[in-house]
Amino acid sequence: MGQIRMKASRITSGLQLCGVVDANLDNAKQFGEQYQMPYAASVASFIHSEGAPDAIWISTPTDTHEALIEYAASLCIPVATEKPVAMDPTVTERLYTLCANANISLFCSFQRRADPHYMAMVERVSLGDIGHVQSMRSIFRDHPIPAIEFLVNGGDLFHDCGVHDIDFARFIMQCQDKSAEIKRVYATGHAFDKTLRTHNVLDLVNALLTFDNHAMYAMETSRTATYGYDQRFEVFGGQGTVKLDNVPETQYELLAANGVTRSCHQYSFPQRFDAAFQCEMIQFKQVINGELQPS
């Protein structure tokens, strides 16, 4: 994710990437030389040698977020982080309070909130085009399957993948009912991969979430799909339905005597959400400048 953020920041007007920090100094040096900018093995050492930046974007493992956000808050530096802010909700709440007390923003990345396709759905729902939302459903099938080491050491489906669709379901529901919250959850899953099964790590889950306004949300999340990165979402209301299908690599369609051929799905999330990552960087710039409040 750090490389994705560096790329996006370099092409965002009004932002200047001023340095890179990586606990692995060899990695920091590689990217520092690639982008011709200062580098360091820690935020503290970078600030000591280069001065404090106007903002910090954290793209590190979740268990490092708390200390990094606390350090940024102690220096009153606005901070953005990959999801989740923390695994423990009480820690997340404390960090948001800490940043608020320091009068800085804490921006957490959920890229569906910045993706043009997903946000087009939000617009139609907000305008009342489908009436009151009654149900939603989503499919999230990852591709390619991550390394087994990642999956065994914390890459569970709900925290790593499902959280994106759950967040978006809440986001779109609250466009109509700001107080709506998930009240009930039923979930089931299985590990079809034998190695994952021995580590009690699921590779397919289904869940039904019910909001306190009785709207329902059904989600399927899988660790792999052989045919590409599969991301779909549907919102059903009393007056219609709005759907979001996969974005193909190209828009061509070949119709011939031997059948119909279409382009493949996007390979993975960097390709599918490339525009969203760029929009997020623009949003963070607006947050830093006081032009936008983090949602």
PDB file of C-alpha atoms in Angstrom:
ATOM      1  CA  MET A   1       0.000   0.000   0.000  1.00  0.00           C
ATOM      2  CA  GLY A   2       2.861   2.372   0.668  1.00  0.00           C
ATOM      3  CA  GLN A   3       3.945   2.218  -2.970  1.00  0.00           C
ATOM      4  CA  ILE A   4       0.374   2.899  -4.101  1.00  0.00           C
ATOM      5  CA  ARG A   5       0.185   5.945  -1.823  1.00  0.00           C
ATOM      6  CA  MET A   6       3.546   7.268  -2.985  1.00  0.00           C
ATOM      7  CA  LYS A   7       2.477   7.001  -6.603  1.00  0.00           C
ATOM      8  CA  ALA A   8      -0.847   8.730  -5.929  1.00  0.00           C
ATOM      9  CA  SER A   9       0.724  11.562  -3.943  1.00  0.00           C
ATOM     10  CA  ARG A  10       3.227  12.273  -6.702  1.00  0.00           C
ATOM     11  CA  ILE A  11       0.479  12.949  -9.233  1.00  0.00           C
ATOM     12  CA  THR A  12      -1.846  14.890  -6.935  1.00  0.00           C
ATOM     13  CA  SER A  13      -1.783  18.613  -7.619  1.00  0.00           C
ATOM     14  CA  GLY A  14      -0.994  20.614  -4.510  1.00  0.00           C
ATOM     15  CA  LEU A  15       0.732  17.755  -2.693  1.00  0.00           C
ATOM     16  CA  GLN A  16       4.465  17.197  -2.432  1.00  0.00           C
ATOM     17  CA  LEU A  17       5.839  13.871  -1.245  1.00  0.00           C
ATOM     18  CA  CYS A  18       8.647  14.959   1.076  1.00  0.00           C
ATOM     19  CA  GLY A  19      10.018  11.638   2.298  1.00  0.00           C
ATOM     20  CA  VAL A  20       9.577   7.946   2.978  1.00  0.00           C
ATOM     21  CA  VAL A  21       9.957   5.992   6.207  1.00  0.00           C
ATOM     22  CA  ASP A  22      10.348   2.224   6.445  1.00  0.00           C
ATOM     23  CA  ALA A  23      11.557   0.211   9.437  1.00  0.00           C
ATOM     24  CA  ASN A  24      13.610  -1.734   6.899  1.00  0.00           C
ATOM     25  CA  LEU A  25      16.204   0.870   5.988  1.00  0.00           C
ATOM     26  CA  ASP A  26      17.093  -0.919   2.764  1.00  0.00           C
ATOM     27  CA  ASN A  27      13.482  -0.557   1.618  1.00  0.00           C
ATOM     28  CA  ALA A  28      13.430   3.086   2.688  1.00  0.00           C
ATOM     29  CA  LYS A  29      16.639   3.715   0.742  1.00  0.00           C
ATOM     30  CA  GLN A  30      15.273   1.984  -2.353  1.00  0.00           C
ATOM     31  CA  PHE A  31      12.145   4.137  -2.460  1.00  0.00           C
ATOM     32  CA  GLY A  32      13.993   7.259  -1.400  1.00  0.00           C
ATOM     33  CA  GLU A  33      16.385   6.888  -4.308  1.00  0.00           C
ATOM     34  CA  GLN A  34      13.586   5.918  -6.686  1.00  0.00           C
ATOM     35  CA  TYR A  35      11.606   9.070  -5.879  1.00  0.00           C
ATOM     36  CA  GLN A  36      14.694  11.216  -5.182  1.00  0.00           C
ATOM     37  CA  MET A  37      13.674  12.232  -1.674  1.00  0.00           C
ATOM     38  CA  PRO A  38      14.898  11.829   1.930  1.00  0.00           C
ATOM     39  CA  TYR A  39      14.324   8.532   3.718  1.00  0.00           C
ATOM     40  CA  ALA A  40      14.668   7.130   7.227  1.00  0.00           C
ATOM     41  CA  ALA A  41      13.954   4.056   9.329  1.00  0.00           C
ATOM     42  CA  SER A  42      11.618   5.874  11.736  1.00  0.00           C
ATOM     43  CA  VAL A  43       9.351   8.908  11.737  1.00  0.00           C
ATOM     44  CA  ALA A  44      11.278  10.393  14.663  1.00  0.00           C
ATOM     45  CA  SER A  45      14.633  10.143  12.881  1.00  0.00           C
ATOM     46  CA  PHE A  46      13.139  11.591   9.692  1.00  0.00           C
ATOM     47  CA  ILE A  47      11.719  14.586  11.551  1.00  0.00           C
ATOM     48  CA  HIS A  48      15.003  15.058  13.427  1.00  0.00           C
ATOM     49  CA  SER A  49      16.933  15.341  10.165  1.00  0.00           C
ATOM     50  CA  GLU A  50      14.361  16.882   7.806  1.00  0.00           C
ATOM     51  CA  GLY A  51      11.853  18.684  10.024  1.00  0.00           C
ATOM     52  CA  ALA A  52       8.170  17.945  10.567  1.00  0.00           C
ATOM     53  CA  PRO A  53       5.997  17.320   7.491  1.00  0.00           C
ATOM     54  CA  ASP A  54       2.577  18.899   7.048  1.00  0.00           C
ATOM     55  CA  ALA A  55       0.955  15.451   7.226  1.00  0.00           C
ATOM     56  CA  ILE A  56       1.750  11.751   7.535  1.00  0.00           C
ATOM     57  CA  TRP A  57       0.212   8.799   5.701  1.00  0.00           C
ATOM     58  CA  ILE A  58       0.588   5.460   7.502  1.00  0.00           C
ATOM     59  CA  SER A  59       0.762   2.316   5.334  1.00  0.00           C
ATOM     60  CA  THR A  60       2.185  -0.100   7.880  1.00  0.00           C
ATOM     61  CA  PRO A  61       0.866  -3.249   9.634  1.00  0.00           C
ATOM     62  CA  THR A  62      -2.150  -2.584  11.842  1.00  0.00           C
ATOM     63  CA  ASP A  63      -0.305  -3.356  15.077  1.00  0.00           C
ATOM     64  CA  THR A  64       1.979  -0.351  14.452  1.00  0.00           C
ATOM     65  CA  HIS A  65      -0.806   2.189  13.854  1.00  0.00           C
ATOM     66  CA  GLU A  66      -1.466   3.084  17.479  1.00  0.00           C
ATOM     67  CA  ALA A  67       2.072   4.221  18.318  1.00  0.00           C
ATOM     68  CA  LEU A  68       2.482   6.093  15.023  1.00  0.00           C
ATOM     69  CA  ILE A  69      -0.831   7.951  15.396  1.00  0.00           C
ATOM     70  CA  GLU A  70       0.006   8.824  18.998  1.00  0.00           C
ATOM     71  CA  TYR A  71       3.359  10.230  17.861  1.00  0.00           C
ATOM     72  CA  ALA A  72       1.768  12.279  15.083  1.00  0.00           C
ATOM     73  CA  ALA A  73      -0.831  13.627  17.536  1.00  0.00           C
ATOM     74  CA  SER A  74       1.903  14.599  20.010  1.00  0.00           C
ATOM     75  CA  LEU A  75       3.365  16.832  17.280  1.00  0.00           C
ATOM     76  CA  CYS A  76      -0.048  18.016  16.030  1.00  0.00           C
ATOM     77  CA  ILE A  77       0.563  16.547  12.574  1.00  0.00           C
ATOM     78  CA  PRO A  78      -2.563  15.462  10.614  1.00  0.00           C
ATOM     79  CA  VAL A  79      -2.454  11.764   9.880  1.00  0.00           C
ATOM     80  CA  ALA A  80      -4.027   9.306   7.446  1.00  0.00           C
ATOM     81  CA  THR A  81      -3.936   5.555   7.886  1.00  0.00           C
ATOM     82  CA  GLU A  82      -4.922   2.389   6.103  1.00  0.00           C
ATOM     83  CA  LYS A  83      -7.849   0.511   7.584  1.00  0.00           C
ATOM     84  CA  PRO A  84      -8.347  -0.475  10.285  1.00  0.00           C
ATOM     85  CA  VAL A  85      -7.150   2.255  12.619  1.00  0.00           C
ATOM     86  CA  ALA A  86      -6.777  -0.495  15.232  1.00  0.00           C
ATOM     87  CA  MET A  87      -8.115  -4.001  15.819  1.00  0.00           C
ATOM     88  CA  ASP A  88      -9.601  -3.003  19.183  1.00  0.00           C
ATOM     89  CA  PRO A  89     -12.594  -0.604  18.853  1.00  0.00           C
ATOM     90  CA  THR A  90     -11.755   1.042  22.187  1.00  0.00           C
ATOM     91  CA  VAL A  91      -8.263   1.853  20.887  1.00  0.00           C
ATOM     92  CA  THR A  92      -9.753   3.261  17.682  1.00  0.00           C
ATOM     93  CA  GLU A  93     -12.095   5.505  19.663  1.00  0.00           C
ATOM     94  CA  ARG A  94      -9.263   6.659  21.921  1.00  0.00           C
ATOM     95  CA  LEU A  95      -7.073   7.569  18.944  1.00  0.00           C
ATOM     96  CA  TYR A  96      -9.839   9.609  17.314  1.00  0.00           C
ATOM     97  CA  THR A  97     -10.356  11.438  20.615  1.00  0.00           C
ATOM     98  CA  LEU A  98      -6.609  11.994  20.955  1.00  0.00           C
ATOM     99  CA  CYS A  99      -6.397  13.547  17.488  1.00  0.00           C
ATOM    100  CA  ALA A 100      -9.504  15.671  18.082  1.00  0.00           C
ATOM    101  CA  ASN A 101      -7.983  17.000  21.306  1.00  0.00           C
ATOM    102  CA  ALA A 102      -4.798  17.833  19.367  1.00  0.00           C
ATOM    103  CA  ASN A 103      -6.979  19.679  16.821  1.00  0.00           C
ATOM    104  CA  ILE A 104      -5.824  17.480  13.955  1.00  0.00           C
ATOM    105  CA  SER A 105      -7.657  15.119  11.608  1.00  0.00           C
ATOM    106  CA  LEU A 106      -7.388  11.342  11.641  1.00  0.00           C
ATOM    107  CA  PHE A 107      -8.273  10.099   8.143  1.00  0.00           C
ATOM    108  CA  CYS A 108      -8.940   6.372   7.703  1.00  0.00           C
ATOM    109  CA  SER A 109      -8.911   4.900   4.206  1.00  0.00           C
ATOM    110  CA  PHE A 110     -11.986   3.029   3.000  1.00  0.00           C
ATOM    111  CA  GLN A 111     -11.558   3.425  -0.736  1.00  0.00           C
ATOM    112  CA  ARG A 112     -15.154   2.644  -1.701  1.00  0.00           C
ATOM    113  CA  ARG A 113     -16.040   6.045  -0.241  1.00  0.00           C
ATOM    114  CA  ALA A 114     -13.823   7.623  -2.891  1.00  0.00           C
ATOM    115  CA  ASP A 115     -14.383   5.280  -5.833  1.00  0.00           C
ATOM    116  CA  PRO A 116     -16.359   6.996  -8.642  1.00  0.00           C
ATOM    117  CA  HIS A 117     -18.457   3.890  -9.322  1.00  0.00           C
ATOM    118  CA  TYR A 118     -19.456   3.273  -5.711  1.00  0.00           C
ATOM    119  CA  MET A 119     -20.095   6.967  -5.106  1.00  0.00           C
ATOM    120  CA  ALA A 120     -22.410   7.051  -8.146  1.00  0.00           C
ATOM    121  CA  MET A 121     -24.520   4.485  -6.293  1.00  0.00           C
ATOM    122  CA  VAL A 122     -24.509   6.700  -3.212  1.00  0.00           C
ATOM    123  CA  GLU A 123     -25.722   9.631  -5.288  1.00  0.00           C
ATOM    124  CA  ARG A 124     -28.676   7.682  -6.721  1.00  0.00           C
ATOM    125  CA  VAL A 125     -29.677   6.456  -3.265  1.00  0.00           C
ATOM    126  CA  SER A 126     -29.284   9.935  -1.748  1.00  0.00           C
ATOM    127  CA  LEU A 127     -31.509  11.425  -4.464  1.00  0.00           C
ATOM    128  CA  GLY A 128     -34.234   8.935  -3.594  1.00  0.00           C
ATOM    129  CA  ASP A 129     -34.192   7.244  -6.998  1.00  0.00           C
ATOM    130  CA  ILE A 130     -34.845   3.801  -5.525  1.00  0.00           C
ATOM    131  CA  GLY A 131     -36.982   4.883  -2.593  1.00  0.00           C
ATOM    132  CA  HIS A 132     -36.255   3.739   0.941  1.00  0.00           C
ATOM    133  CA  VAL A 133     -33.496   1.127   1.118  1.00  0.00           C
ATOM    134  CA  GLN A 134     -34.825  -2.287   2.105  1.00  0.00           C
ATOM    135  CA  SER A 135     -31.920  -4.591   1.383  1.00  0.00           C
ATOM    136  CA  MET A 136     -28.360  -4.727   0.074  1.00  0.00           C
ATOM    137  CA  ARG A 137     -26.090  -7.500  -1.104  1.00  0.00           C
ATOM    138  CA  SER A 138     -22.420  -7.686  -1.996  1.00  0.00           C
ATOM    139  CA  ILE A 139     -19.863 -10.098  -3.411  1.00  0.00           C
ATOM    140  CA  PHE A 140     -16.164  -9.731  -2.628  1.00  0.00           C
ATOM    141  CA  ARG A 141     -13.967 -12.437  -4.180  1.00  0.00           C
ATOM    142  CA  ASP A 142     -10.305 -11.641  -3.856  1.00  0.00           C
ATOM    143  CA  HIS A 143      -7.616 -12.228  -6.488  1.00  0.00           C
ATOM    144  CA  PRO A 144      -4.920 -13.392  -6.417  1.00  0.00           C
ATOM    145  CA  ILE A 145      -4.919 -15.278  -3.132  1.00  0.00           C
ATOM    146  CA  PRO A 146      -2.379 -13.677  -0.771  1.00  0.00           C
ATOM    147  CA  ALA A 147       0.644 -15.501   0.604  1.00  0.00           C
ATOM    148  CA  ILE A 148      -0.184 -18.153   3.169  1.00  0.00           C
ATOM    149  CA  GLU A 149       2.032 -16.376   5.727  1.00  0.00           C
ATOM    150  CA  PHE A 150      -0.170 -13.286   5.523  1.00  0.00           C
ATOM    151  CA  LEU A 151      -3.390 -15.271   5.818  1.00  0.00           C
ATOM    152  CA  VAL A 152      -2.191 -17.241   8.822  1.00  0.00           C
ATOM    153  CA  ASN A 153      -0.887 -14.167  10.629  1.00  0.00           C
ATOM    154  CA  GLY A 154      -3.934 -11.936  10.700  1.00  0.00           C
ATOM    155  CA  GLY A 155      -5.299 -11.754   7.170  1.00  0.00           C
ATOM    156  CA  ASP A 156      -8.748 -12.977   8.138  1.00  0.00           C
ATOM    157  CA  LEU A 157     -11.632 -12.285   5.764  1.00  0.00           C
ATOM    158  CA  PHE A 158     -13.728 -10.034   7.971  1.00  0.00           C
ATOM    159  CA  HIS A 159     -10.950  -7.657   9.045  1.00  0.00           C
ATOM    160  CA  ASP A 160      -9.040  -7.620   5.764  1.00  0.00           C
ATOM    161  CA  CYS A 161     -11.783  -7.814   3.120  1.00  0.00           C
ATOM    162  CA  GLY A 162     -15.323  -7.844   4.478  1.00  0.00           C
ATOM    163  CA  VAL A 163     -14.816  -4.657   6.450  1.00  0.00           C
ATOM    164  CA  HIS A 164     -14.801  -2.685   3.180  1.00  0.00           C
ATOM    165  CA  ASP A 165     -18.280  -3.791   2.159  1.00  0.00           C
ATOM    166  CA  ILE A 166     -19.630  -3.538   5.714  1.00  0.00           C
ATOM    167  CA  ASP A 167     -18.372   0.032   5.926  1.00  0.00           C
ATOM    168  CA  PHE A 168     -19.934   0.889   2.582  1.00  0.00           C
ATOM    169  CA  ALA A 169     -23.255  -0.691   3.566  1.00  0.00           C
ATOM    170  CA  ARG A 170     -23.338   1.514   6.681  1.00  0.00           C
ATOM    171  CA  PHE A 171     -22.238   4.518   4.646  1.00  0.00           C
ATOM    172  CA  ILE A 172     -24.964   4.117   2.034  1.00  0.00           C
ATOM    173  CA  MET A 173     -27.646   3.340   4.642  1.00  0.00           C
ATOM    174  CA  GLN A 174     -26.767   6.459   6.598  1.00  0.00           C
ATOM    175  CA  CYS A 175     -27.283   8.560   3.473  1.00  0.00           C
ATOM    176  CA  GLN A 176     -30.988   8.056   4.159  1.00  0.00           C
ATOM    177  CA  ASP A 177     -31.009   7.454   7.906  1.00  0.00           C
ATOM    178  CA  LYS A 178     -28.061   9.023   9.726  1.00  0.00           C
ATOM    179  CA  SER A 179     -28.800   7.114  12.926  1.00  0.00           C
ATOM    180  CA  ALA A 180     -29.099   3.682  11.268  1.00  0.00           C
ATOM    181  CA  GLU A 181     -26.767   1.084  12.736  1.00  0.00           C
ATOM    182  CA  ILE A 182     -26.279  -2.658  12.410  1.00  0.00           C
ATOM    183  CA  LYS A 183     -28.210  -4.435  15.141  1.00  0.00           C
ATOM    184  CA  ARG A 184     -27.899  -8.157  14.389  1.00  0.00           C
ATOM    185  CA  VAL A 185     -25.277 -10.276  12.645  1.00  0.00           C
ATOM    186  CA  TYR A 186     -25.417 -13.903  11.549  1.00  0.00           C
ATOM    187  CA  ALA A 187     -22.283 -15.265   9.917  1.00  0.00           C
ATOM    188  CA  THR A 188     -21.003 -18.626   8.762  1.00  0.00           C
ATOM    189  CA  GLY A 189     -17.896 -19.753   6.938  1.00  0.00           C
ATOM    190  CA  HIS A 190     -15.468 -22.514   6.116  1.00  0.00           C
ATOM    191  CA  ALA A 191     -11.834 -23.082   5.197  1.00  0.00           C
ATOM    192  CA  PHE A 192     -11.787 -25.058   1.950  1.00  0.00           C
ATOM    193  CA  ASP A 193      -7.994 -24.838   1.795  1.00  0.00           C
ATOM    194  CA  LYS A 194      -6.522 -27.607   3.965  1.00  0.00           C
ATOM    195  CA  THR A 195      -3.572 -25.524   5.139  1.00  0.00           C
ATOM    196  CA  LEU A 196      -5.828 -22.681   6.230  1.00  0.00           C
ATOM    197  CA  ARG A 197      -8.130 -25.180   7.926  1.00  0.00           C
ATOM    198  CA  THR A 198      -5.308 -26.395  10.156  1.00  0.00           C
ATOM    199  CA  HIS A 199      -4.774 -22.769  11.269  1.00  0.00           C
ATOM    200  CA  ASN A 200      -8.513 -22.130  11.724  1.00  0.00           C
ATOM    201  CA  VAL A 201      -8.474 -19.399   9.054  1.00  0.00           C
ATOM    202  CA  LEU A 202     -11.595 -19.146   6.876  1.00  0.00           C
ATOM    203  CA  ASP A 203     -11.412 -18.643   3.117  1.00  0.00           C
ATOM    204  CA  LEU A 204     -15.158 -18.233   2.456  1.00  0.00           C
ATOM    205  CA  VAL A 205     -17.741 -16.490   4.620  1.00  0.00           C
ATOM    206  CA  ASN A 206     -21.363 -15.443   4.233  1.00  0.00           C
ATOM    207  CA  ALA A 207     -23.193 -13.108   6.583  1.00  0.00           C
ATOM    208  CA  LEU A 208     -26.579 -11.510   7.050  1.00  0.00           C
ATOM    209  CA  LEU A 209     -26.596  -8.159   8.844  1.00  0.00           C
ATOM    210  CA  THR A 210     -29.806  -6.470   9.958  1.00  0.00           C
ATOM    211  CA  PHE A 211     -30.023  -2.744  10.667  1.00  0.00           C
ATOM    212  CA  ASP A 212     -32.122  -1.281  13.464  1.00  0.00           C
ATOM    213  CA  ASN A 213     -34.467   0.167  10.810  1.00  0.00           C
ATOM    214  CA  HIS A 214     -35.071  -3.442   9.592  1.00  0.00           C
ATOM    215  CA  ALA A 215     -33.079  -3.090   6.346  1.00  0.00           C
ATOM    216  CA  MET A 216     -31.034  -6.212   5.592  1.00  0.00           C
ATOM    217  CA  TYR A 217     -27.581  -6.677   4.110  1.00  0.00           C
ATOM    218  CA  ALA A 218     -26.269 -10.019   2.768  1.00  0.00           C
ATOM    219  CA  MET A 219     -22.559 -10.376   2.023  1.00  0.00           C
ATOM    220  CA  GLU A 220     -20.314 -13.050   0.555  1.00  0.00           C
ATOM    221  CA  THR A 221     -16.557 -12.796   0.918  1.00  0.00           C
ATOM    222  CA  SER A 222     -14.052 -15.240  -0.554  1.00  0.00           C
ATOM    223  CA  ARG A 223     -10.286 -15.362  -0.544  1.00  0.00           C
ATOM    224  CA  THR A 224     -10.000 -16.280  -4.187  1.00  0.00           C
ATOM    225  CA  ALA A 225     -11.653 -16.277  -7.592  1.00  0.00           C
ATOM    226  CA  THR A 226      -9.808 -17.909 -10.478  1.00  0.00           C
ATOM    227  CA  TYR A 227     -11.178 -15.425 -13.014  1.00  0.00           C
ATOM    228  CA  GLY A 228     -10.046 -12.148 -11.450  1.00  0.00           C
ATOM    229  CA  TYR A 229     -10.972  -9.571  -8.826  1.00  0.00           C
ATOM    230  CA  ASP A 230     -14.745  -9.879  -8.347  1.00  0.00           C
ATOM    231  CA  GLN A 231     -16.475  -6.897  -6.689  1.00  0.00           C
ATOM    232  CA  ARG A 232     -20.239  -6.393  -6.886  1.00  0.00           C
ATOM    233  CA  PHE A 233     -22.805  -4.454  -4.886  1.00  0.00           C
ATOM    234  CA  GLU A 234     -26.575  -4.056  -5.129  1.00  0.00           C
ATOM    235  CA  VAL A 235     -29.022  -1.823  -3.249  1.00  0.00           C
ATOM    236  CA  PHE A 236     -32.751  -2.578  -3.418  1.00  0.00           C
ATOM    237  CA  GLY A 237     -35.418  -0.061  -2.464  1.00  0.00           C
ATOM    238  CA  GLY A 238     -39.158   0.335  -2.591  1.00  0.00           C
ATOM    239  CA  GLN A 239     -38.986   2.066  -5.975  1.00  0.00           C
ATOM    240  CA  GLY A 240     -36.058   0.393  -7.695  1.00  0.00           C
ATOM    241  CA  THR A 241     -32.618  -1.155  -7.575  1.00  0.00           C
ATOM    242  CA  VAL A 242     -29.146   0.232  -8.215  1.00  0.00           C
ATOM    243  CA  LYS A 243     -26.379  -2.220  -9.103  1.00  0.00           C
ATOM    244  CA  LEU A 244     -22.630  -2.028  -9.426  1.00  0.00           C
ATOM    245  CA  ASP A 245     -20.971  -4.757 -11.479  1.00  0.00           C
ATOM    246  CA  ASN A 246     -17.317  -5.476 -12.092  1.00  0.00           C
ATOM    247  CA  VAL A 247     -15.184  -3.012 -14.021  1.00  0.00           C
ATOM    248  CA  PRO A 248     -13.445  -4.991 -16.825  1.00  0.00           C
ATOM    249  CA  GLU A 249      -9.908  -4.453 -18.019  1.00  0.00           C
ATOM    250  CA  THR A 250     -11.331  -3.089 -21.273  1.00  0.00           C
ATOM    251  CA  GLN A 251     -14.873  -2.465 -22.503  1.00  0.00           C
ATOM    252  CA  TYR A 252     -14.735  -4.569 -25.672  1.00  0.00           C
ATOM    253  CA  GLU A 253     -17.232  -7.356 -26.392  1.00  0.00           C
ATOM    254  CA  LEU A 254     -16.811  -9.845 -29.246  1.00  0.00           C
ATOM    255  CA  LEU A 255     -19.938 -11.546 -30.617  1.00  0.00           C
ATOM    256  CA  ALA A 256     -19.294 -14.355 -33.090  1.00  0.00           C
ATOM    257  CA  ALA A 257     -20.704 -17.659 -34.286  1.00  0.00           C
ATOM    258  CA  ASN A 258     -18.764 -19.575 -31.648  1.00  0.00           C
ATOM    259  CA  GLY A 259     -19.945 -17.414 -28.751  1.00  0.00           C
ATOM    260  CA  VAL A 260     -19.494 -14.144 -26.907  1.00  0.00           C
ATOM    261  CA  THR A 261     -16.138 -12.993 -25.547  1.00  0.00           C
ATOM    262  CA  ARG A 262     -15.641 -10.206 -23.037  1.00  0.00           C
ATOM    263  CA  SER A 263     -12.606  -8.693 -21.373  1.00  0.00           C
ATOM    264  CA  CYS A 264     -11.396 -10.128 -18.057  1.00  0.00           C
ATOM    265  CA  HIS A 265     -12.091  -8.588 -14.671  1.00  0.00           C
ATOM    266  CA  GLN A 266      -9.419  -6.343 -13.218  1.00  0.00           C
ATOM    267  CA  TYR A 267      -6.470  -8.341 -11.881  1.00  0.00           C
ATOM    268  CA  SER A 268      -6.602  -7.104  -8.282  1.00  0.00           C
ATOM    269  CA  PHE A 269      -7.329  -4.127  -6.045  1.00  0.00           C
ATOM    270  CA  PRO A 270      -4.515  -1.803  -7.252  1.00  0.00           C
ATOM    271  CA  GLN A 271      -6.015  -1.903 -10.746  1.00  0.00           C
ATOM    272  CA  ARG A 272      -9.693  -1.845  -9.746  1.00  0.00           C
ATOM    273  CA  PHE A 273      -9.355   0.994  -7.242  1.00  0.00           C
ATOM    274  CA  ASP A 274      -6.630   3.032  -8.924  1.00  0.00           C
ATOM    275  CA  ALA A 275      -8.953   6.024  -9.378  1.00  0.00           C
ATOM    276  CA  ALA A 276     -10.223   5.679  -5.806  1.00  0.00           C
ATOM    277  CA  PHE A 277      -6.701   5.811  -4.375  1.00  0.00           C
ATOM    278  CA  GLN A 278      -6.087   8.999  -6.333  1.00  0.00           C
ATOM    279  CA  CYS A 279      -9.366  10.509  -5.102  1.00  0.00           C
ATOM    280  CA  GLU A 280      -8.482   9.595  -1.521  1.00  0.00           C
ATOM    281  CA  MET A 281      -5.239  11.523  -1.795  1.00  0.00           C
ATOM    282  CA  ILE A 282      -7.197  14.547  -3.038  1.00  0.00           C
ATOM    283  CA  GLN A 283      -9.624  14.154  -0.137  1.00  0.00           C
ATOM    284  CA  PHE A 284      -6.772  13.984   2.362  1.00  0.00           C
ATOM    285  CA  LYS A 285      -5.282  17.149   0.884  1.00  0.00           C
ATOM    286  CA  GLN A 286      -8.674  18.839   1.373  1.00  0.00           C
ATOM    287  CA  VAL A 287      -8.779  17.586   4.968  1.00  0.00           C
ATOM    288  CA  ILE A 288      -5.286  18.963   5.642  1.00  0.00           C
ATOM    289  CA  ASN A 289      -6.347  22.350   4.211  1.00  0.00           C
ATOM    290  CA  GLY A 290      -9.545  22.418   6.264  1.00  0.00           C
ATOM    291  CA  GLU A 291     -11.754  22.161   3.170  1.00  0.00           C
ATOM    292  CA  LEU A 292     -13.276  18.784   4.047  1.00  0.00           C
ATOM    293  CA  GLN A 293     -14.202  16.885   7.188  1.00  0.00           C
ATOM    294  CA  PRO A 294     -13.317  13.167   7.221  1.00  0.00           C
ATOM    295  CA  SER A 295     -16.492  11.100   6.829  1.00  0.00           C
TER     296      SER A 295
END
